Amino acid sequence: MSFWSIAEDIVPWVAFTTAMVMIVLVPVRPGGAMGIGAKGFFVASVACYMTGTTASIIADLVSLPDQLTTVVDAIEVLRVPFILMGVYSVYARQQLNDAVAAEQTVIQTSEMMESIVETTPAGIVLLDPTGWITFANGAARRLLDIEESAELHTLRTWGWTIRCGDGAAVSEPRSDFLDIVMAQQVEGLPMTVEWPNGWRRRLAVNAEPTRSGDGAVTGAIMAFIDAEPWRTFAR
Amino acid sequence: MNSMDVFRFLLALALTPVVWGIARRIRMPRAATPFLIGFIAIVVSLGVATAQPLWDTGIVRAARHFSFAIGGFGLAWAAWEARRNVLESTGERR
């Protein structure tokens, strides 16, 4: 036993004690990179180091039994694996935080777009390839006088007669009008909707087909305004 | 040479690329460098501890304890920077 042999064991002990204090002081916050798991692994790793250095200091003063030395040796094997698990926990938590933030952004964007679509004065509808309306915003429901069918999960469009700008009637299920909006982007297309009771409304329509990844037409999105806003339903 | 020392060193050596790769991907630039310095110092100290029975001189023993201490202070510094990162990211400290 000498002063230097104890001193050279105490310096790493002080270093790892400092590390332990610093790790314990790292706050665990929602959205922070350091979670309780990572903190636990780092604390366990530094505890393994401290066990080794403490045993080494004690061994400088008194002789330790062989069994205790073996146990300390075995504990010290875990130091680096604990560091690895701690680092991986920080990395995984960071990835998780990124995924949560991305999801929040998508939800906020989606809610914002939904608000925009619902509050816009223009009617917006989504059509399936056969011409059925699968979504309509508030303005579209008001302009077209449509209501949602809970049974069909679609919107009722029974009995309409749609006339293009030239006044020619087009019939269900497919029509010239649908052929146009399913094929190309159109702007300001005049359209007249006639209800079975004779009411009709003239609309100016912008439309664009929607496509799947392979380019197949999956429907159309249609936005329209009342072309004669001063008129109510007219016969 | 103590077989446990050899095993510890080889295990640390095998895990070093993994720890290094993950630590580089963590977005805490101020904490990454001290952590990697500390980790490498720990691996070096394990290597020196393994070789110490072959060259048991005062310099080798001092190098082992010095690198071990560098490892501890590196981890402490990295933890301090991680604390600062968390506090700054939550707005508790500017």
mmCIF file of N, CA, C and O in Angstrom, chain A residues 5 8-9 11-12 14-16 18-20 22-23 25-34 42 45-46 49 53 56 70 72-74 76-77 79-81 83-84 87-88 90-91 94-95 98, chain B residues 2 4-5 7-8 11-12 15-16 18-19 22-23 25-28 35 39 42-43 46 58 61-62 64-66 68-73 75-77 79-80 82-83 85-87 89-90 92:
data_model
loop_
_atom_site.group_PDB
_atom_site.id
_atom_site.type_symbol
_atom_site.label_atom_id
_atom_site.label_comp_id
_atom_site.label_asym_id
_atom_site.label_seq_id
_atom_site.Cartn_x
_atom_site.Cartn_y
_atom_site.Cartn_z
ATOM 1 N N SER A 5 -0.528 4.529 -4.954
ATOM 2 C CA SER A 5 -1.441 3.474 -5.429
ATOM 3 C C SER A 5 -2.889 3.801 -5.056
ATOM 4 O O SER A 5 -3.813 3.505 -5.809
ATOM 5 N N GLU A 8 -3.987 6.954 -7.333
ATOM 6 C CA GLU A 8 -4.319 6.662 -8.741
ATOM 7 C C GLU A 8 -5.632 5.877 -8.864
ATOM 8 O O GLU A 8 -6.213 5.815 -9.943
ATOM 9 N N ASP A 9 -6.105 5.298 -7.776
ATOM 10 C CA ASP A 9 -7.443 4.689 -7.801
ATOM 11 C C ASP A 9 -8.522 5.719 -7.487
ATOM 12 O O ASP A 9 -9.648 5.616 -7.973
ATOM 13 N N VAL A 11 -8.536 8.944 -8.271
ATOM 14 C CA VAL A 11 -8.834 9.875 -9.371
ATOM 15 C C VAL A 11 -9.948 9.326 -10.282
ATOM 16 O O VAL A 11 -10.942 10.025 -10.537
ATOM 17 N N PRO A 12 -9.859 8.057 -10.772
ATOM 18 C CA PRO A 12 -10.993 7.528 -11.558
ATOM 19 C C PRO A 12 -12.280 7.454 -10.737
ATOM 20 O O PRO A 12 -13.371 7.693 -11.273
ATOM 21 N N VAL A 14 -13.262 9.517 -8.414
ATOM 22 C CA VAL A 14 -13.831 10.877 -8.420
ATOM 23 C C VAL A 14 -14.468 11.155 -9.781
ATOM 24 O O VAL A 14 -15.582 11.713 -9.873
ATOM 25 N N ALA A 15 -13.776 10.725 -10.855
ATOM 26 C CA ALA A 15 -14.300 10.970 -12.209
ATOM 27 C C ALA A 15 -15.656 10.294 -12.388
ATOM 28 O O ALA A 15 -16.618 10.915 -12.880
ATOM 29 N N PHE A 16 -15.753 9.040 -11.971
ATOM 30 C CA PHE A 16 -17.017 8.325 -12.189
ATOM 31 C C PHE A 16 -18.106 8.773 -11.211
ATOM 32 O O PHE A 16 -19.285 8.733 -11.542
ATOM 33 N N THR A 18 -18.388 11.895 -10.320
ATOM 34 C CA THR A 18 -18.857 13.109 -10.997
ATOM 35 C C THR A 18 -19.823 12.744 -12.122
ATOM 36 O O THR A 18 -20.884 13.365 -12.290
ATOM 37 N N ALA A 19 -19.442 11.706 -12.894
ATOM 38 C CA ALA A 19 -20.316 11.259 -13.988
ATOM 39 C C ALA A 19 -21.675 10.820 -13.448
ATOM 40 O O ALA A 19 -22.724 11.141 -14.026
ATOM 41 N N MET A 20 -21.662 10.103 -12.350
ATOM 42 C CA MET A 20 -22.920 9.630 -11.747
ATOM 43 C C MET A 20 -23.811 10.811 -11.365
ATOM 44 O O MET A 20 -25.012 10.831 -11.656
ATOM 45 N N MET A 22 -23.720 13.866 -12.543
ATOM 46 C CA MET A 22 -24.168 14.558 -13.765
ATOM 47 C C MET A 22 -25.312 13.806 -14.435
ATOM 48 O O MET A 22 -26.283 14.407 -14.908
ATOM 49 N N ILE A 23 -25.193 12.484 -14.481
ATOM 50 C CA ILE A 23 -26.248 11.680 -15.127
ATOM 51 C C ILE A 23 -27.546 11.783 -14.329
ATOM 52 O O ILE A 23 -28.624 11.948 -14.902
ATOM 53 N N LEU A 25 -28.467 14.242 -12.638
ATOM 54 C CA LEU A 25 -29.000 15.602 -12.790
ATOM 55 C C LEU A 25 -29.691 15.829 -14.145
ATOM 56 O O LEU A 25 -30.367 16.832 -14.320
ATOM 57 N N VAL A 26 -29.473 14.922 -15.112
ATOM 58 C CA VAL A 26 -30.127 15.110 -16.423
ATOM 59 C C VAL A 26 -31.633 14.940 -16.237
ATOM 60 O O VAL A 26 -32.080 13.894 -15.784
ATOM 61 N N PRO A 27 -32.411 15.980 -16.546
ATOM 62 C CA PRO A 27 -33.854 15.866 -16.311
ATOM 63 C C PRO A 27 -34.534 15.001 -17.381
ATOM 64 O O PRO A 27 -34.115 14.994 -18.534
ATOM 65 N N VAL A 28 -35.538 14.272 -16.950
ATOM 66 C CA VAL A 28 -36.345 13.487 -17.901
ATOM 67 C C VAL A 28 -37.584 14.303 -18.218
ATOM 68 O O VAL A 28 -38.374 14.614 -17.338
ATOM 69 N N ARG A 29 -37.708 14.709 -19.480
ATOM 70 C CA ARG A 29 -38.829 15.548 -19.898
ATOM 71 C C ARG A 29 -39.526 14.908 -21.096
ATOM 72 O O ARG A 29 -38.864 14.266 -21.915
ATOM 73 N N PRO A 30 -40.841 15.100 -21.213
ATOM 74 C CA PRO A 30 -41.510 14.620 -22.422
ATOM 75 C C PRO A 30 -40.921 15.347 -23.634
ATOM 76 O O PRO A 30 -40.785 16.564 -23.609
ATOM 77 N N GLY A 31 -40.555 14.594 -24.642
ATOM 78 C CA GLY A 31 -39.944 15.204 -25.818
ATOM 79 C C GLY A 31 -38.435 15.351 -25.702
ATOM 80 O O GLY A 31 -37.766 15.676 -26.667
ATOM 81 N N GLY A 32 -37.885 15.120 -24.513
ATOM 82 C CA GLY A 32 -36.433 15.187 -24.339
ATOM 83 C C GLY A 32 -35.788 13.883 -24.781
ATOM 84 O O GLY A 32 -36.437 12.836 -24.817
ATOM 85 N N ALA A 33 -34.480 13.955 -25.115
ATOM 86 C CA ALA A 33 -33.810 12.759 -25.639
ATOM 87 C C ALA A 33 -33.530 11.736 -24.545
ATOM 88 O O ALA A 33 -33.468 10.542 -24.808
ATOM 89 N N MET A 34 -33.343 12.218 -23.326
ATOM 90 C CA MET A 34 -32.970 11.291 -22.246
ATOM 91 C C MET A 34 -34.239 10.804 -21.538
ATOM 92 O O MET A 34 -34.929 11.595 -20.886
ATOM 93 N N PHE A 42 -27.304 4.255 -18.025
ATOM 94 C CA PHE A 42 -26.055 4.993 -17.767
ATOM 95 C C PHE A 42 -25.687 4.939 -16.280
ATOM 96 O O PHE A 42 -24.513 4.784 -15.931
ATOM 97 N N SER A 45 -24.270 1.576 -15.603
ATOM 98 C CA SER A 45 -22.917 1.446 -16.140
ATOM 99 C C SER A 45 -21.903 2.124 -15.217
ATOM 100 O O SER A 45 -20.878 1.533 -14.854
ATOM 101 N N VAL A 46 -22.224 3.374 -14.826
ATOM 102 C CA VAL A 46 -21.286 4.102 -13.962
ATOM 103 C C VAL A 46 -21.199 3.432 -12.591
ATOM 104 O O VAL A 46 -20.130 3.400 -11.969
ATOM 105 N N TYR A 49 -18.643 0.822 -12.839
ATOM 106 C CA TYR A 49 -17.292 1.397 -12.760
ATOM 107 C C TYR A 49 -16.941 1.730 -11.325
ATOM 108 O O TYR A 49 -15.834 1.484 -10.851
ATOM 109 N N THR A 53 -13.776 0.544 -9.026
ATOM 110 C CA THR A 53 -12.765 1.450 -8.452
ATOM 111 C C THR A 53 -12.826 1.431 -6.923
ATOM 112 O O THR A 53 -11.787 1.489 -6.264
ATOM 113 N N SER A 56 -11.124 -1.550 -5.790
ATOM 114 C CA SER A 56 -9.679 -1.393 -5.976
ATOM 115 C C SER A 56 -9.069 -0.563 -4.849
ATOM 116 O O SER A 56 -7.972 -0.882 -4.350
ATOM 117 N N THR A 70 -13.954 -11.932 -7.670
ATOM 118 C CA THR A 70 -14.604 -12.547 -8.842
ATOM 119 C C THR A 70 -15.936 -11.875 -9.148
ATOM 120 O O THR A 70 -16.253 -11.600 -10.311
ATOM 121 N N VAL A 72 -16.833 -8.800 -8.368
ATOM 122 C CA VAL A 72 -16.563 -7.447 -8.892
ATOM 123 C C VAL A 72 -16.128 -7.530 -10.350
ATOM 124 O O VAL A 72 -16.574 -6.735 -11.190
ATOM 125 N N ASP A 73 -15.294 -8.517 -10.667
ATOM 126 C CA ASP A 73 -14.859 -8.714 -12.064
ATOM 127 C C ASP A 73 -16.059 -8.973 -12.964
ATOM 128 O O ASP A 73 -16.154 -8.431 -14.081
ATOM 129 N N ALA A 74 -16.978 -9.801 -12.467
ATOM 130 C CA ALA A 74 -18.167 -10.133 -13.274
ATOM 131 C C ALA A 74 -19.042 -8.897 -13.472
ATOM 132 O O ALA A 74 -19.572 -8.664 -14.570
ATOM 133 N N GLU A 76 -18.040 -5.855 -13.529
ATOM 134 C CA GLU A 76 -17.349 -4.916 -14.422
ATOM 135 C C GLU A 76 -17.508 -5.277 -15.904
ATOM 136 O O GLU A 76 -17.377 -4.417 -16.762
ATOM 137 N N VAL A 77 -17.827 -6.552 -16.179
ATOM 138 C CA VAL A 77 -18.050 -6.958 -17.585
ATOM 139 C C VAL A 77 -19.241 -6.215 -18.161
ATOM 140 O O VAL A 77 -19.304 -5.930 -19.362
ATOM 141 N N ARG A 79 -20.144 -3.165 -17.831
ATOM 142 C CA ARG A 79 -20.014 -1.711 -17.998
ATOM 143 C C ARG A 79 -20.306 -1.253 -19.430
ATOM 144 O O ARG A 79 -21.171 -0.397 -19.652
ATOM 145 N N VAL A 80 -19.573 -1.824 -20.374
ATOM 146 C CA VAL A 80 -19.730 -1.374 -21.763
ATOM 147 C C VAL A 80 -21.101 -1.766 -22.337
ATOM 148 O O VAL A 80 -21.746 -0.946 -23.003
ATOM 149 N N PRO A 81 -21.606 -3.000 -22.097
ATOM 150 C CA PRO A 81 -22.966 -3.297 -22.585
ATOM 151 C C PRO A 81 -24.013 -2.324 -22.037
ATOM 152 O O PRO A 81 -24.924 -1.936 -22.764
ATOM 153 N N ILE A 83 -23.487 0.805 -21.288
ATOM 154 C CA ILE A 83 -23.298 2.058 -22.044
ATOM 155 C C ILE A 83 -23.985 1.932 -23.399
ATOM 156 O O ILE A 83 -24.689 2.833 -23.854
ATOM 157 N N LEU A 84 -23.787 0.776 -24.051
ATOM 158 C CA LEU A 84 -24.417 0.558 -25.360
ATOM 159 C C LEU A 84 -25.938 0.668 -25.247
ATOM 160 O O LEU A 84 -26.593 1.331 -26.061
ATOM 161 N N VAL A 87 -26.955 4.333 -24.765
ATOM 162 C CA VAL A 87 -26.859 5.123 -26.002
ATOM 163 C C VAL A 87 -28.001 4.747 -26.945
ATOM 164 O O VAL A 87 -28.644 5.614 -27.554
ATOM 165 N N TYR A 88 -28.283 3.447 -27.035
ATOM 166 C CA TYR A 88 -29.359 3.022 -27.927
ATOM 167 C C TYR A 88 -30.718 3.545 -27.434
ATOM 168 O O TYR A 88 -31.571 3.923 -28.238
ATOM 169 N N VAL A 90 -31.251 6.342 -25.848
ATOM 170 C CA VAL A 90 -31.336 7.765 -26.232
ATOM 171 C C VAL A 90 -31.707 7.879 -27.709
ATOM 172 O O VAL A 90 -32.595 8.656 -28.096
ATOM 173 N N TYR A 91 -31.047 7.064 -28.534
ATOM 174 C CA TYR A 91 -31.303 7.095 -29.984
ATOM 175 C C TYR A 91 -32.756 6.705 -30.287
ATOM 176 O O TYR A 91 -33.449 7.386 -31.054
ATOM 177 N N GLN A 94 -35.131 9.392 -29.290
ATOM 178 C CA GLN A 94 -35.081 10.501 -30.246
ATOM 179 C C GLN A 94 -35.894 10.164 -31.506
ATOM 180 O O GLN A 94 -36.651 10.999 -32.009
ATOM 181 N N GLN A 95 -35.757 8.923 -31.981
ATOM 182 C CA GLN A 95 -36.531 8.493 -33.153
ATOM 183 C C GLN A 95 -38.034 8.532 -32.848
ATOM 184 O O GLN A 95 -38.834 8.964 -33.679
ATOM 185 N N ASP A 98 -39.252 12.031 -32.828
ATOM 186 C CA ASP A 98 -39.389 12.517 -34.206
ATOM 187 C C ASP A 98 -40.687 12.013 -34.826
ATOM 188 O O ASP A 98 -41.401 12.757 -35.505
ATOM 189 N N ASN B 2 -5.105 -11.980 -17.117
ATOM 190 C CA ASN B 2 -6.360 -12.421 -16.536
ATOM 191 C C ASN B 2 -7.384 -12.620 -17.663
ATOM 192 O O ASN B 2 -7.616 -11.708 -18.470
ATOM 193 N N MET B 4 -10.544 -12.773 -17.553
ATOM 194 C CA MET B 4 -11.689 -11.858 -17.425
ATOM 195 C C MET B 4 -11.357 -10.494 -18.034
ATOM 196 O O MET B 4 -12.184 -9.877 -18.697
ATOM 197 N N ASP B 5 -10.104 -10.050 -17.805
ATOM 198 C CA ASP B 5 -9.672 -8.775 -18.393
ATOM 199 C C ASP B 5 -9.693 -8.853 -19.919
ATOM 200 O O ASP B 5 -10.126 -7.915 -20.597
ATOM 201 N N PHE B 7 -11.479 -10.891 -21.779
ATOM 202 C CA PHE B 7 -12.874 -10.952 -22.230
ATOM 203 C C PHE B 7 -13.518 -9.565 -22.227
ATOM 204 O O PHE B 7 -14.184 -9.165 -23.187
ATOM 205 N N ARG B 8 -13.288 -8.819 -21.129
ATOM 206 C CA ARG B 8 -13.866 -7.467 -21.015
ATOM 207 C C ARG B 8 -13.370 -6.573 -22.140
ATOM 208 O O ARG B 8 -14.137 -5.833 -22.757
ATOM 209 N N LEU B 11 -14.819 -7.683 -25.526
ATOM 210 C CA LEU B 11 -16.238 -7.308 -25.596
ATOM 211 C C LEU B 11 -16.374 -5.817 -25.884
ATOM 212 O O LEU B 11 -17.157 -5.397 -26.755
ATOM 213 N N ALA B 12 -15.590 -5.000 -25.152
ATOM 214 C CA ALA B 12 -15.639 -3.554 -25.365
ATOM 215 C C ALA B 12 -15.208 -3.202 -26.778
ATOM 216 O O ALA B 12 -15.820 -2.354 -27.445
ATOM 217 N N LEU B 15 -17.942 -4.015 -29.240
ATOM 218 C CA LEU B 15 -19.106 -3.128 -29.162
ATOM 219 C C LEU B 15 -18.786 -1.693 -29.569
ATOM 220 O O LEU B 15 -19.688 -0.890 -29.791
ATOM 221 N N THR B 16 -17.500 -1.378 -29.656
ATOM 222 C CA THR B 16 -17.115 0.007 -29.971
ATOM 223 C C THR B 16 -17.722 0.535 -31.274
ATOM 224 O O THR B 16 -18.285 1.632 -31.282
ATOM 225 N N VAL B 18 -20.411 -0.289 -32.770
ATOM 226 C CA VAL B 18 -21.864 -0.137 -32.598
ATOM 227 C C VAL B 18 -22.162 1.130 -31.791
ATOM 228 O O VAL B 18 -23.003 1.954 -32.178
ATOM 229 N N VAL B 19 -21.441 1.271 -30.656
ATOM 230 C CA VAL B 19 -21.647 2.459 -29.809
ATOM 231 C C VAL B 19 -21.308 3.721 -30.601
ATOM 232 O O VAL B 19 -22.051 4.705 -30.577
ATOM 233 N N ILE B 22 -24.070 4.493 -33.254
ATOM 234 C CA ILE B 22 -25.317 5.014 -32.664
ATOM 235 C C ILE B 22 -25.096 6.421 -32.104
ATOM 236 O O ILE B 22 -25.914 7.316 -32.306
ATOM 237 N N ALA B 23 -23.960 6.604 -31.414
ATOM 238 C CA ALA B 23 -23.692 7.916 -30.795
ATOM 239 C C ALA B 23 -23.592 9.010 -31.854
ATOM 240 O O ALA B 23 -24.009 10.142 -31.617
ATOM 241 N N ARG B 25 -25.304 9.174 -34.501
ATOM 242 C CA ARG B 25 -26.637 9.456 -35.031
ATOM 243 C C ARG B 25 -27.500 10.267 -34.055
ATOM 244 O O ARG B 25 -28.545 10.762 -34.426
ATOM 245 N N ILE B 26 -27.067 10.342 -32.812
ATOM 246 C CA ILE B 26 -27.841 11.104 -31.823
ATOM 247 C C ILE B 26 -27.595 12.594 -32.041
ATOM 248 O O ILE B 26 -26.450 13.018 -32.181
ATOM 249 N N ARG B 27 -28.705 13.354 -32.100
ATOM 250 C CA ARG B 27 -28.562 14.779 -32.388
ATOM 251 C C ARG B 27 -28.302 15.573 -31.095
ATOM 252 O O ARG B 27 -29.154 16.296 -30.610
ATOM 253 N N MET B 28 -27.124 15.362 -30.527
ATOM 254 C CA MET B 28 -26.665 16.170 -29.394
ATOM 255 C C MET B 28 -25.201 16.455 -29.649
ATOM 256 O O MET B 28 -24.313 15.839 -29.048
ATOM 257 N N PHE B 35 -18.631 12.360 -25.107
ATOM 258 C CA PHE B 35 -19.006 10.969 -24.856
ATOM 259 C C PHE B 35 -18.070 10.024 -25.594
ATOM 260 O O PHE B 35 -17.595 9.030 -25.019
ATOM 261 N N PHE B 39 -15.653 7.331 -24.037
ATOM 262 C CA PHE B 39 -15.828 5.907 -24.331
ATOM 263 C C PHE B 39 -14.525 5.297 -24.856
ATOM 264 O O PHE B 39 -14.133 4.192 -24.441
ATOM 265 N N ILE B 42 -12.149 4.759 -22.122
ATOM 266 C CA ILE B 42 -12.495 3.571 -21.324
ATOM 267 C C ILE B 42 -11.991 2.296 -22.018
ATOM 268 O O ILE B 42 -11.415 1.408 -21.380
ATOM 269 N N VAL B 43 -12.197 2.240 -23.336
ATOM 270 C CA VAL B 43 -11.743 1.064 -24.089
ATOM 271 C C VAL B 43 -10.215 0.961 -24.005
ATOM 272 O O VAL B 43 -9.658 -0.132 -23.808
ATOM 273 N N LEU B 46 -9.201 -0.350 -20.688
ATOM 274 C CA LEU B 46 -9.412 -1.798 -20.611
ATOM 275 C C LEU B 46 -8.284 -2.543 -21.323
ATOM 276 O O LEU B 46 -7.811 -3.585 -20.853
ATOM 277 N N GLY B 58 5.364 1.422 -13.802
ATOM 278 C CA GLY B 58 4.628 2.559 -13.245
ATOM 279 C C GLY B 58 3.921 3.358 -14.322
ATOM 280 O O GLY B 58 2.793 3.825 -14.146
ATOM 281 N N ARG B 61 0.789 1.521 -15.484
ATOM 282 C CA ARG B 61 -0.269 1.621 -14.473
ATOM 283 C C ARG B 61 -0.867 3.040 -14.455
ATOM 284 O O ARG B 61 -2.073 3.219 -14.385
ATOM 285 N N ALA B 62 0.027 4.024 -14.566
ATOM 286 C CA ALA B 62 -0.460 5.413 -14.576
ATOM 287 C C ALA B 62 -1.313 5.672 -15.820
ATOM 288 O O ALA B 62 -2.349 6.342 -15.739
ATOM 289 N N ARG B 64 -3.086 3.523 -17.432
ATOM 290 C CA ARG B 64 -4.378 2.851 -17.238
ATOM 291 C C ARG B 64 -5.322 3.719 -16.397
ATOM 292 O O ARG B 64 -6.465 3.961 -16.770
ATOM 293 N N HIS B 65 -4.807 4.226 -15.281
ATOM 294 C CA HIS B 65 -5.663 5.030 -14.407
ATOM 295 C C HIS B 65 -5.999 6.376 -15.034
ATOM 296 O O HIS B 65 -7.104 6.893 -14.883
ATOM 297 N N PHE B 66 -5.032 6.929 -15.782
ATOM 298 C CA PHE B 66 -5.270 8.213 -16.432
ATOM 299 C C PHE B 66 -6.372 8.073 -17.490
ATOM 300 O O PHE B 66 -7.317 8.869 -17.530
ATOM 301 N N PHE B 68 -8.586 5.793 -17.653
ATOM 302 C CA PHE B 68 -9.821 5.454 -16.949
ATOM 303 C C PHE B 68 -10.500 6.734 -16.425
ATOM 304 O O PHE B 68 -11.714 6.923 -16.551
ATOM 305 N N ALA B 69 -9.656 7.627 -15.860
ATOM 306 C CA ALA B 69 -10.186 8.897 -15.339
ATOM 307 C C ALA B 69 -10.724 9.764 -16.469
ATOM 308 O O ALA B 69 -11.783 10.397 -16.334
ATOM 309 N N ILE B 70 -9.997 9.765 -17.598
ATOM 310 C CA ILE B 70 -10.477 10.530 -18.765
ATOM 311 C C ILE B 70 -11.854 10.000 -19.179
ATOM 312 O O ILE B 70 -12.761 10.761 -19.513
ATOM 313 N N GLY B 71 -11.995 8.674 -19.151
ATOM 314 C CA GLY B 71 -13.291 8.054 -19.484
ATOM 315 C C GLY B 71 -14.396 8.549 -18.580
ATOM 316 O O GLY B 71 -15.478 8.931 -19.029
ATOM 317 N N GLY B 72 -14.120 8.585 -17.273
ATOM 318 C CA GLY B 72 -15.129 9.051 -16.312
ATOM 319 C C GLY B 72 -15.485 10.499 -16.516
ATOM 320 O O GLY B 72 -16.669 10.870 -16.550
ATOM 321 N N PHE B 73 -14.450 11.341 -16.693
ATOM 322 C CA PHE B 73 -14.731 12.771 -16.881
ATOM 323 C C PHE B 73 -15.423 13.023 -18.231
ATOM 324 O O PHE B 73 -16.239 13.936 -18.351
ATOM 325 N N LEU B 75 -17.577 10.989 -19.673
ATOM 326 C CA LEU B 75 -19.005 10.676 -19.465
ATOM 327 C C LEU B 75 -19.692 11.784 -18.660
ATOM 328 O O LEU B 75 -20.839 12.151 -18.943
ATOM 329 N N ALA B 76 -18.974 12.316 -17.667
ATOM 330 C CA ALA B 76 -19.550 13.399 -16.850
ATOM 331 C C ALA B 76 -19.814 14.634 -17.712
ATOM 332 O O ALA B 76 -20.882 15.256 -17.622
ATOM 333 N N TRP B 77 -18.860 14.967 -18.548
ATOM 334 C CA TRP B 77 -18.999 16.127 -19.439
ATOM 335 C C TRP B 77 -20.171 15.906 -20.411
ATOM 336 O O TRP B 77 -21.001 16.800 -20.633
ATOM 337 N N ALA B 79 -22.752 13.997 -19.952
ATOM 338 C CA ALA B 79 -24.016 14.078 -19.196
ATOM 339 C C ALA B 79 -24.391 15.532 -18.935
ATOM 340 O O ALA B 79 -25.567 15.906 -19.008
ATOM 341 N N TRP B 80 -23.381 16.357 -18.648
ATOM 342 C CA TRP B 80 -23.634 17.785 -18.423
ATOM 343 C C TRP B 80 -24.197 18.438 -19.687
ATOM 344 O O TRP B 80 -25.159 19.213 -19.634
ATOM 345 N N ALA B 82 -25.713 16.857 -22.104
ATOM 346 C CA ALA B 82 -27.050 16.282 -22.345
ATOM 347 C C ALA B 82 -28.087 17.008 -21.497
ATOM 348 O O ALA B 82 -29.200 17.306 -21.952
ATOM 349 N N ARG B 83 -27.715 17.327 -20.262
ATOM 350 C CA ARG B 83 -28.621 18.071 -19.373
ATOM 351 C C ARG B 83 -28.929 19.433 -19.988
ATOM 352 O O ARG B 83 -30.076 19.876 -20.025
ATOM 353 N N ASN B 85 -28.747 20.264 -23.098
ATOM 354 C CA ASN B 85 -29.556 20.057 -24.307
ATOM 355 C C ASN B 85 -31.034 19.894 -23.955
ATOM 356 O O ASN B 85 -31.904 20.490 -24.593
ATOM 357 N N VAL B 86 -31.300 19.069 -22.935
ATOM 358 C CA VAL B 86 -32.702 18.835 -22.538
ATOM 359 C C VAL B 86 -33.334 20.133 -22.043
ATOM 360 O O VAL B 86 -34.454 20.490 -22.435
ATOM 361 N N LEU B 87 -32.595 20.877 -21.203
ATOM 362 C CA LEU B 87 -33.157 22.116 -20.642
ATOM 363 C C LEU B 87 -33.385 23.162 -21.729
ATOM 364 O O LEU B 87 -34.377 23.903 -21.704
ATOM 365 N N SER B 89 -33.905 22.476 -24.954
ATOM 366 C CA SER B 89 -34.961 22.031 -25.875
ATOM 367 C C SER B 89 -36.347 22.214 -25.270
ATOM 368 O O SER B 89 -37.329 22.357 -25.986
ATOM 369 N N THR B 90 -36.450 22.189 -23.927
ATOM 370 C CA THR B 90 -37.756 22.400 -23.298
ATOM 371 C C THR B 90 -37.978 23.862 -22.931
ATOM 372 O O THR B 90 -39.021 24.212 -22.391
ATOM 373 N N GLU B 92 -36.445 25.601 -20.678
ATOM 374 C CA GLU B 92 -36.212 25.925 -19.269
ATOM 375 C C GLU B 92 -34.930 26.716 -19.086
ATOM 376 O O GLU B 92 -34.699 27.311 -18.052
#
